[in-house]
Amino acid sequence: MTVTVVTGASSGIGRSLARRLALRGDPVALWARRKPLLDALAAEIAAGGGRALAVACDVTEAAQVAAALRASEAAFGPVERLVANAGGGEPTFVDAFRADDVRACLDLNVVGVARCFEAVLPGMLARRAGHLVVVGSLAAVRGLPSAGAYAAAKAALHQLAESLRIDLRGRGVDVTVLAPGPVRTKPKSKKGRGTSIDVEDATARMLRAIDARRRYAAFPALVVAATTFGRLLPAALYERLLAGRGRTPKPRSAP
Ligand SMILES: NC(=O)c1ccc[n+]([C@@H]2O[C@H](COP(=O)([O-])OP(=O)(O)OC[C@H]3O[C@@H](n4cnc5c(N)ncnc54)[C@H](OP(=O)(O)O)[C@@H]3O)[C@@H](O)[C@H]2O)c1
């Protein structure tokens, strides 16, 4: 039984992972902004015999993160595991490039995770026990078309986590980086079956990696292989292969 916070628990990967953790017996604090979705998940978990607390929290706001931690620890005791999953991002298009979009993406995927670290780390260090888990992405490995902000943010997140792992060595706090490729979080997802993974399959793998306290876990195998191959390619060839494969901006609606 490990007291756990899952951020971004209102939908997708975070929802599925939080549900799995709670239904196997871990008390789970569910953090996200959409409280009604968290309440519904908490009720579902309670009906299944698990313990969960829904906490409205924007992880980019330090005061909200601190308050969410206080509420979570009042309910369950010291947080032993943080799953920093809240994240995501919009495509980056060169013809409509905006620095503020990059900043927003970094704010959610990097600074938002750092704010959660900032909240839980003092307690974990004092107890000399804890587990920080971040949901990164295979998009962190190399530049990708129409994903500049997101790839940059996830690369920064991976480096942040790895750096902290070095500094936390011998201090009782482990760090796990989960790096999924495309995950189908919606029933009608258009993501290709061979190159993407169903959300339940993804979170089953994540749970195994968390329990084993692995440093890094990436999947699915086909995307890991393609990413590894891509990393070895010379830049000129890599760019030629990926040019034009990004997303297309949606046409603007008439004013
Ligand atoms: N799906 C994929 O293909 C894929 C692949 C690799 C990595 N990932 C990563 O996996 C994680 C989950 O993604 P997903 O696909 O499950 O996306 P999702 O369904 O859009 O879920 C994102 C979650 O983050 C929460 N969130 C967003 N902004 C937040 C904020 N400011 N404060 C607190 N919570 C916030 C959302 O809740 P609220 O809106 O209620 O706040 C939601 O629960 C992300 O870090 C994503 O980058 C996803």
Coordinates of N, CA and C and ligand atoms in Angstrom, one line a residue, residues 8-14 31-34 57-60 85-88 108-109 135-137 150 154 180-183 185 191, ligand 1:
G8 N -3.2 14.9 -13.4 CA -3.8 14.6 -14.7 C -4.7 13.4 -14.6
A9 N -5.4 13.2 -13.5 CA -6.1 11.9 -13.3 C -7.5 12.0 -13.8
S10 N -7.9 13.1 -14.5 CA -9.3 13.3 -14.9 C -9.6 12.6 -16.2
S11 N -8.5 12.3 -17.0 CA -8.8 11.6 -18.3 C -7.5 10.9 -18.7
G12 N -7.7 10.1 -19.8 CA -6.6 9.4 -20.5 C -5.7 8.5 -19.6
I13 N -4.4 8.7 -19.8 CA -3.5 7.8 -19.1 C -3.6 8.0 -17.6
G14 N -3.7 9.2 -17.1 CA -3.7 9.4 -15.7 C -4.9 8.8 -15.0
W31 N -5.4 14.4 -8.8 CA -5.3 15.8 -9.0 C -5.5 16.2 -10.5
A32 N -6.3 17.2 -10.8 CA -6.5 17.8 -12.1 C -7.4 19.0 -11.9
R33 N -7.7 19.7 -13.0 CA -8.5 20.8 -12.9 C -10.0 20.5 -12.9
R34 N -10.4 19.5 -13.7 CA -11.8 19.2 -13.9 C -12.4 18.3 -12.8
C57 N -6.9 20.8 -8.8 CA -5.5 21.4 -8.8 C -5.0 21.7 -10.2
D58 N -4.6 23.0 -10.4 CA -3.8 23.3 -11.6 C -2.3 23.2 -11.2
V59 N -1.6 22.3 -11.9 CA -0.3 22.0 -11.4 C 0.7 23.2 -11.8
T60 N 0.2 24.1 -12.6 CA 1.1 25.3 -12.9 C 1.0 26.4 -11.9
N85 N 1.9 13.1 -14.2 CA 1.4 12.7 -15.5 C 0.8 13.9 -16.3
A86 N 0.3 14.9 -15.6 CA -0.4 16.0 -16.2 C 0.5 16.6 -17.3
G87 N 0.0 16.7 -18.5 CA 0.8 17.2 -19.6 C 0.1 17.2 -20.9
G88 N 0.8 17.5 -21.9 CA 0.2 17.5 -23.3 C 0.7 18.7 -24.0
L108 N 3.5 23.7 -18.4 CA 2.7 22.6 -18.0 C 3.6 21.3 -17.9
N109 N 4.4 21.0 -18.9 CA 5.1 19.7 -18.9 C 6.4 19.7 -18.1
V135 N 5.7 11.1 -16.4 CA 5.2 10.6 -17.7 C 5.8 11.5 -18.8
G136 N 6.9 11.0 -19.4 CA 7.5 11.7 -20.5 C 7.0 11.3 -21.8
S137 N 7.8 11.1 -22.8 CA 7.3 10.7 -24.1 C 8.5 10.3 -25.0
Y150 N 6.3 20.7 -27.9 CA 6.1 19.5 -27.1 C 7.3 18.6 -27.0
K154 N 9.2 17.8 -23.5 CA 9.4 16.4 -22.9 C 10.9 16.1 -22.8
P180 N 6.1 6.8 -23.2 CA 5.3 6.1 -24.2 C 5.4 6.7 -25.6
G181 N 5.2 5.9 -26.6 CA 4.9 6.5 -27.9 C 3.5 6.8 -28.0
P182 N 2.8 6.9 -29.2 CA 1.4 7.3 -29.2 C 0.5 6.3 -28.5
V183 N -0.4 6.9 -27.6 CA -1.3 6.1 -26.8 C -2.7 6.4 -27.3
T185 N -6.1 7.0 -26.3 CA -6.8 7.3 -25.1 C -8.3 7.5 -25.3
K191 N -5.1 7.1 -34.3 CA -3.7 6.7 -34.3 C -3.6 5.3 -34.8
Ligands
LIG1 N1 -1.6 10.1 -25.5 C1 -0.4 9.9 -26.0 O1 -0.3 9.5 -27.2 C2 0.8 10.2 -25.2 C3 2.1 9.8 -25.6 C4 3.2 10.0 -24.9 C5 3.1 10.8 -23.7 N2 1.9 11.2 -23.3 C6 1.8 12.0 -22.0 O2 0.9 11.3 -21.2 C7 0.4 12.3 -20.3 C8 -1.2 12.2 -20.3 O3 -1.6 12.4 -21.6 P1 -3.0 11.9 -22.1 O4 -2.8 11.4 -23.5 O5 -3.7 11.0 -21.1 O6 -3.8 13.3 -22.2 P2 -5.2 13.8 -21.7 O7 -6.2 12.8 -21.8 O8 -5.4 15.1 -22.4 O9 -4.9 14.0 -20.2 C9 -4.1 15.1 -19.7 C10 -4.4 15.2 -18.2 O10 -3.6 16.3 -17.7 C11 -4.5 17.2 -17.0 N3 -4.0 18.6 -17.0 C12 -3.8 19.3 -18.1 N4 -3.4 20.6 -17.7 C13 -3.3 20.5 -16.4 C14 -3.0 21.5 -15.4 N5 -2.6 22.7 -15.7 N6 -3.1 21.1 -14.1 C15 -3.5 19.9 -13.7 N7 -3.8 18.9 -14.6 C16 -3.7 19.3 -15.9 C17 -5.8 17.0 -17.6 O11 -6.8 17.3 -16.7 P3 -7.7 18.7 -16.5 O12 -7.9 19.2 -17.9 O13 -8.9 18.2 -15.8 O14 -6.8 19.6 -15.7 C18 -5.9 15.6 -17.9 O15 -6.3 14.8 -16.8 C19 0.9 13.7 -20.7 O16 2.0 14.0 -20.0 C20 1.3 13.4 -22.2 O17 2.2 14.3 -22.6 C21 0.7 11.0 -24.0

